[in-house]
Coordinates of C-alpha atoms in Angstrom, one line a residue:
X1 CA 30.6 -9.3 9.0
X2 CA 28.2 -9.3 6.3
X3 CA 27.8 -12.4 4.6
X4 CA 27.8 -13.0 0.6
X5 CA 24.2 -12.9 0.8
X6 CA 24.0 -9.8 2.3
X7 CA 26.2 -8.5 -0.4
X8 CA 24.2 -9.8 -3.5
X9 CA 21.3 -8.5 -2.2
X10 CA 22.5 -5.0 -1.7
X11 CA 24.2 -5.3 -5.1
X12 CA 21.0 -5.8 -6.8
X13 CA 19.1 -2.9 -4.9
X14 CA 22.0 -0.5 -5.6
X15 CA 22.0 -1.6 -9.3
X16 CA 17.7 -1.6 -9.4
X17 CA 17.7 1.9 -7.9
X18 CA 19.5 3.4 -10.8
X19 CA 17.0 1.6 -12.6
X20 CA 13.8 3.0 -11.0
X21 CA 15.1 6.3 -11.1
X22 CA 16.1 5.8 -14.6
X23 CA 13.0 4.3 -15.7
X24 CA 10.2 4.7 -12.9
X25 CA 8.2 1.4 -11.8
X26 CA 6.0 0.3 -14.5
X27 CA 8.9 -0.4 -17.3
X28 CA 11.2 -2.6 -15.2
X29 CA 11.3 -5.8 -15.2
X30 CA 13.1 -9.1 -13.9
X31 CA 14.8 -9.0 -17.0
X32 CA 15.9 -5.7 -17.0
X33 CA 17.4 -6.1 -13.0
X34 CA 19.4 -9.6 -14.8
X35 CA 21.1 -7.7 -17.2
X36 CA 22.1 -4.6 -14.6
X37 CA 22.8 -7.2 -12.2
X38 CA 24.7 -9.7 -14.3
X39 CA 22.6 -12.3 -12.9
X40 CA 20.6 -15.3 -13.6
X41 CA 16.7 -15.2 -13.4
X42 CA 17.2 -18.4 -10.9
X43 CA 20.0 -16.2 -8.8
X44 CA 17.8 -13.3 -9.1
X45 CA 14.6 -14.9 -7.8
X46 CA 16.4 -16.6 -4.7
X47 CA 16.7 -12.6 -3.6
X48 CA 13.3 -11.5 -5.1
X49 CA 10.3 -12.6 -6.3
X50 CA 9.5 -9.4 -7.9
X51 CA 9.9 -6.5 -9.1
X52 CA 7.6 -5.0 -6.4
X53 CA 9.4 -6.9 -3.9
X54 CA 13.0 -5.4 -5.0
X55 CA 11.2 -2.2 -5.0
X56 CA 9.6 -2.3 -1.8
X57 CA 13.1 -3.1 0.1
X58 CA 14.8 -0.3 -2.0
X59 CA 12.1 2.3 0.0
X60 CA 12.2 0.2 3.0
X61 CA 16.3 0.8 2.6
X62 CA 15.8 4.1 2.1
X63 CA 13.5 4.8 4.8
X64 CA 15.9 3.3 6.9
X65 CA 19.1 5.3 6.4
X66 CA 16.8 8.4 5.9
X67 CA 19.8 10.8 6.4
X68 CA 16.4 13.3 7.4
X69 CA 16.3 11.5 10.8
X70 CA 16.2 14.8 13.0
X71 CA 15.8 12.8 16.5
X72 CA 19.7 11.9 17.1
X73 CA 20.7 15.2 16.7
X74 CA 17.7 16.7 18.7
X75 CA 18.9 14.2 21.6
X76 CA 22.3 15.6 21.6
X77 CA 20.6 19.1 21.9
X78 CA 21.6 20.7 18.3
X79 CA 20.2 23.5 17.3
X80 CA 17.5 23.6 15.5
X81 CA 18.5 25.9 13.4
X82 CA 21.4 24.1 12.1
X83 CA 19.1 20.7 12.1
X84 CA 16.7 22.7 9.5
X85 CA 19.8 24.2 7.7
X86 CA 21.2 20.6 6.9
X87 CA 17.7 19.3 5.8
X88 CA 17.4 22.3 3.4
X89 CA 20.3 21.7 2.1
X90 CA 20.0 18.1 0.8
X91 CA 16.3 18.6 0.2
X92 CA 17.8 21.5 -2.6
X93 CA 20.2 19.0 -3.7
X94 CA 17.7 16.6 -4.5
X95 CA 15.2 18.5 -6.1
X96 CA 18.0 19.6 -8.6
X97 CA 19.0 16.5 -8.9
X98 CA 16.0 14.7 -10.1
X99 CA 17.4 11.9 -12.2
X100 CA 18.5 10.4 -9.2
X101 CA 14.7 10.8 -7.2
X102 CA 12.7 7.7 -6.9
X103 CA 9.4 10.0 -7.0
X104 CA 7.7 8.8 -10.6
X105 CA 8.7 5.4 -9.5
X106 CA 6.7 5.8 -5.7
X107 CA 3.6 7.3 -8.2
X108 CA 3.9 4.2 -10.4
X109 CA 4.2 1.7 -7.5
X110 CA 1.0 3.4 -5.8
X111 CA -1.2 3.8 -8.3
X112 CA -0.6 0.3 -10.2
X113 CA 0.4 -1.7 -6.7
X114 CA -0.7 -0.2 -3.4
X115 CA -0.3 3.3 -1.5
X116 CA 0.1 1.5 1.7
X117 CA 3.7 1.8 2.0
X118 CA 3.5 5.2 0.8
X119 CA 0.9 6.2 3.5
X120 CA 3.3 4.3 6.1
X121 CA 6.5 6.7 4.7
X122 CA 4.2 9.9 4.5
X123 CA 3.0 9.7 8.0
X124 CA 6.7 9.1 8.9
X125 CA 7.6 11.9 7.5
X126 CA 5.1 13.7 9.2
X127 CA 5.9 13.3 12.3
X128 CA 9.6 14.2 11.9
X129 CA 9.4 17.3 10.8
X130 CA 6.4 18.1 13.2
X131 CA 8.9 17.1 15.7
X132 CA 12.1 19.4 14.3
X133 CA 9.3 22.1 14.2
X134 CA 8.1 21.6 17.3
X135 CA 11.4 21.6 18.6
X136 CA 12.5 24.6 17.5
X137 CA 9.6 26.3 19.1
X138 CA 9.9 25.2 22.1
X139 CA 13.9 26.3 21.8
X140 CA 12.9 29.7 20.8
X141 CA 14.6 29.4 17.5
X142 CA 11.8 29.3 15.3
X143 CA 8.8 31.2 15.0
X144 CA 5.5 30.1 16.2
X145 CA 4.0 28.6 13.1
X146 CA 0.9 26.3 12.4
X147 CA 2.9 23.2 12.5
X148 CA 0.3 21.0 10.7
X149 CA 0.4 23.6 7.9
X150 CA 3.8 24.2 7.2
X151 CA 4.9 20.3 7.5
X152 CA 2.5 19.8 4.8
X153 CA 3.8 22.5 2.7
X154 CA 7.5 21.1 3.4
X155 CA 6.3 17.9 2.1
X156 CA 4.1 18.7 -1.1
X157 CA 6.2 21.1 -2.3
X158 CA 9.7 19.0 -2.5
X159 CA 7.9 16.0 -3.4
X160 CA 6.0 18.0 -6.4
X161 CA 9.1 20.1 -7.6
X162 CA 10.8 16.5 -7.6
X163 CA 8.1 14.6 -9.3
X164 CA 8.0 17.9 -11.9
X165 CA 11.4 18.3 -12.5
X166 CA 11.6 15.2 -14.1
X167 CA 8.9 16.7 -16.8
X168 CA 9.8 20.2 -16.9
X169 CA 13.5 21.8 -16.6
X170 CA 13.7 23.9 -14.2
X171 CA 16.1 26.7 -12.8
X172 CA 18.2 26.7 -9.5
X173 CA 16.2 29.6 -8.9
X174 CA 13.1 27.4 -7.8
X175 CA 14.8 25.2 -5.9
X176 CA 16.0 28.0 -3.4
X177 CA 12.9 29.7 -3.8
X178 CA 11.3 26.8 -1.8
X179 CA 14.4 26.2 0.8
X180 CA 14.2 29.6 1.0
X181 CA 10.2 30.0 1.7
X182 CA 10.8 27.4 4.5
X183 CA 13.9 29.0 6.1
X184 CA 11.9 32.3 6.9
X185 CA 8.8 30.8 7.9
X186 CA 10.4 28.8 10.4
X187 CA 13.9 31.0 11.6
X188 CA 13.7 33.3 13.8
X189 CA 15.2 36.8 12.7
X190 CA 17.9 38.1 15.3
X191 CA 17.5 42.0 15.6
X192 CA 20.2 44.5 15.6
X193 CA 20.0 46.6 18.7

């Protein structure tokens, strides 16, 4: 059962995530959590000293109910194909959806407090799609591809289009263009005979 503690604090990260997706990192304050929050600066600071330190377990949150988690459903043998699909799809989703992205928040928070953490996530993410990739290869579902390559594509280009979509509007047209880019790199294409 999760305790009242438990509770306020995910209250508060809930509430601070609108807030740094709203916002981005270098306008938010203490204050500004209070008044989302409801609480007192004292209640407040008995979760958090900071706004870095709210921050930091909003990412650390994130990272760890990263619905993009391929290895449970390699382990139970899905297809890769289907693995890929599902990725694609909510990457799309939140590239469209960029008032929801924490992305000009993660800039702020590098630049101004340290890109360790984002190092740490960046490497993580590395390594599972060069995993789902490799995968797929060795499945025969996906094409032989420079892995290094295209998980670096995968990554720049849906964390640009979301850091840019927040500047510049852009069409559901370039979100599947980018889904779509991926798909055929990776999918094999099943001939007609």
């Amino acid at each position: 059962m999760i305790s009242k503690k438990e509770r306020t604090r995910e209250s508060i990260l809930a509430a601070s995530y609108e807030l740094f997706a709203r916002n981005g990192f270098d306008k938010i304050t203490m204050k500004d959590i209070c008044e989302v929050t409801g609480m007192s600066r004292g209640g407040l600071y008995s979760h958090f000293g900071s706004t870095r330190e709210v921050f930091e377990a909003i990412l650390e949150k994130i990272n760890q109910k990263d619905e993009m988690d391929f290895q449970k459903e390699m382990n139970q043998g899905m297809s890769a194909t289907d693995i890929l699909n599902r990725a694609l799809s909510l990457m799309r989703d939140e590239m469209e959806n960029s008032e929801d992205s924490l992305s000009l928040a993660m800039y702020e928070y590098a630049v101004t407090c340290s890109n360790d953490m984002m190092t740490y996530f960046n490497k993580i993410g590395e390594k599972k799609w060069t995993n789902l990739i490799e995968y797929g290869m060795s499945r025969s579902e996906f094409n032989e591809v420079d892995v290094k390559e295209l998980v670096n594509v995968i990554l720049y280009a849906y964390q640009g289009v979301r850091m840019w979509s927040r500047i510049v509007s852009m069409t559901p047209e370039v979100f599947d263009s980018i889904t779509n880019h991926i798909r055929k790199q990776l999918i094999k294409e099943t001939r007609k005979l």
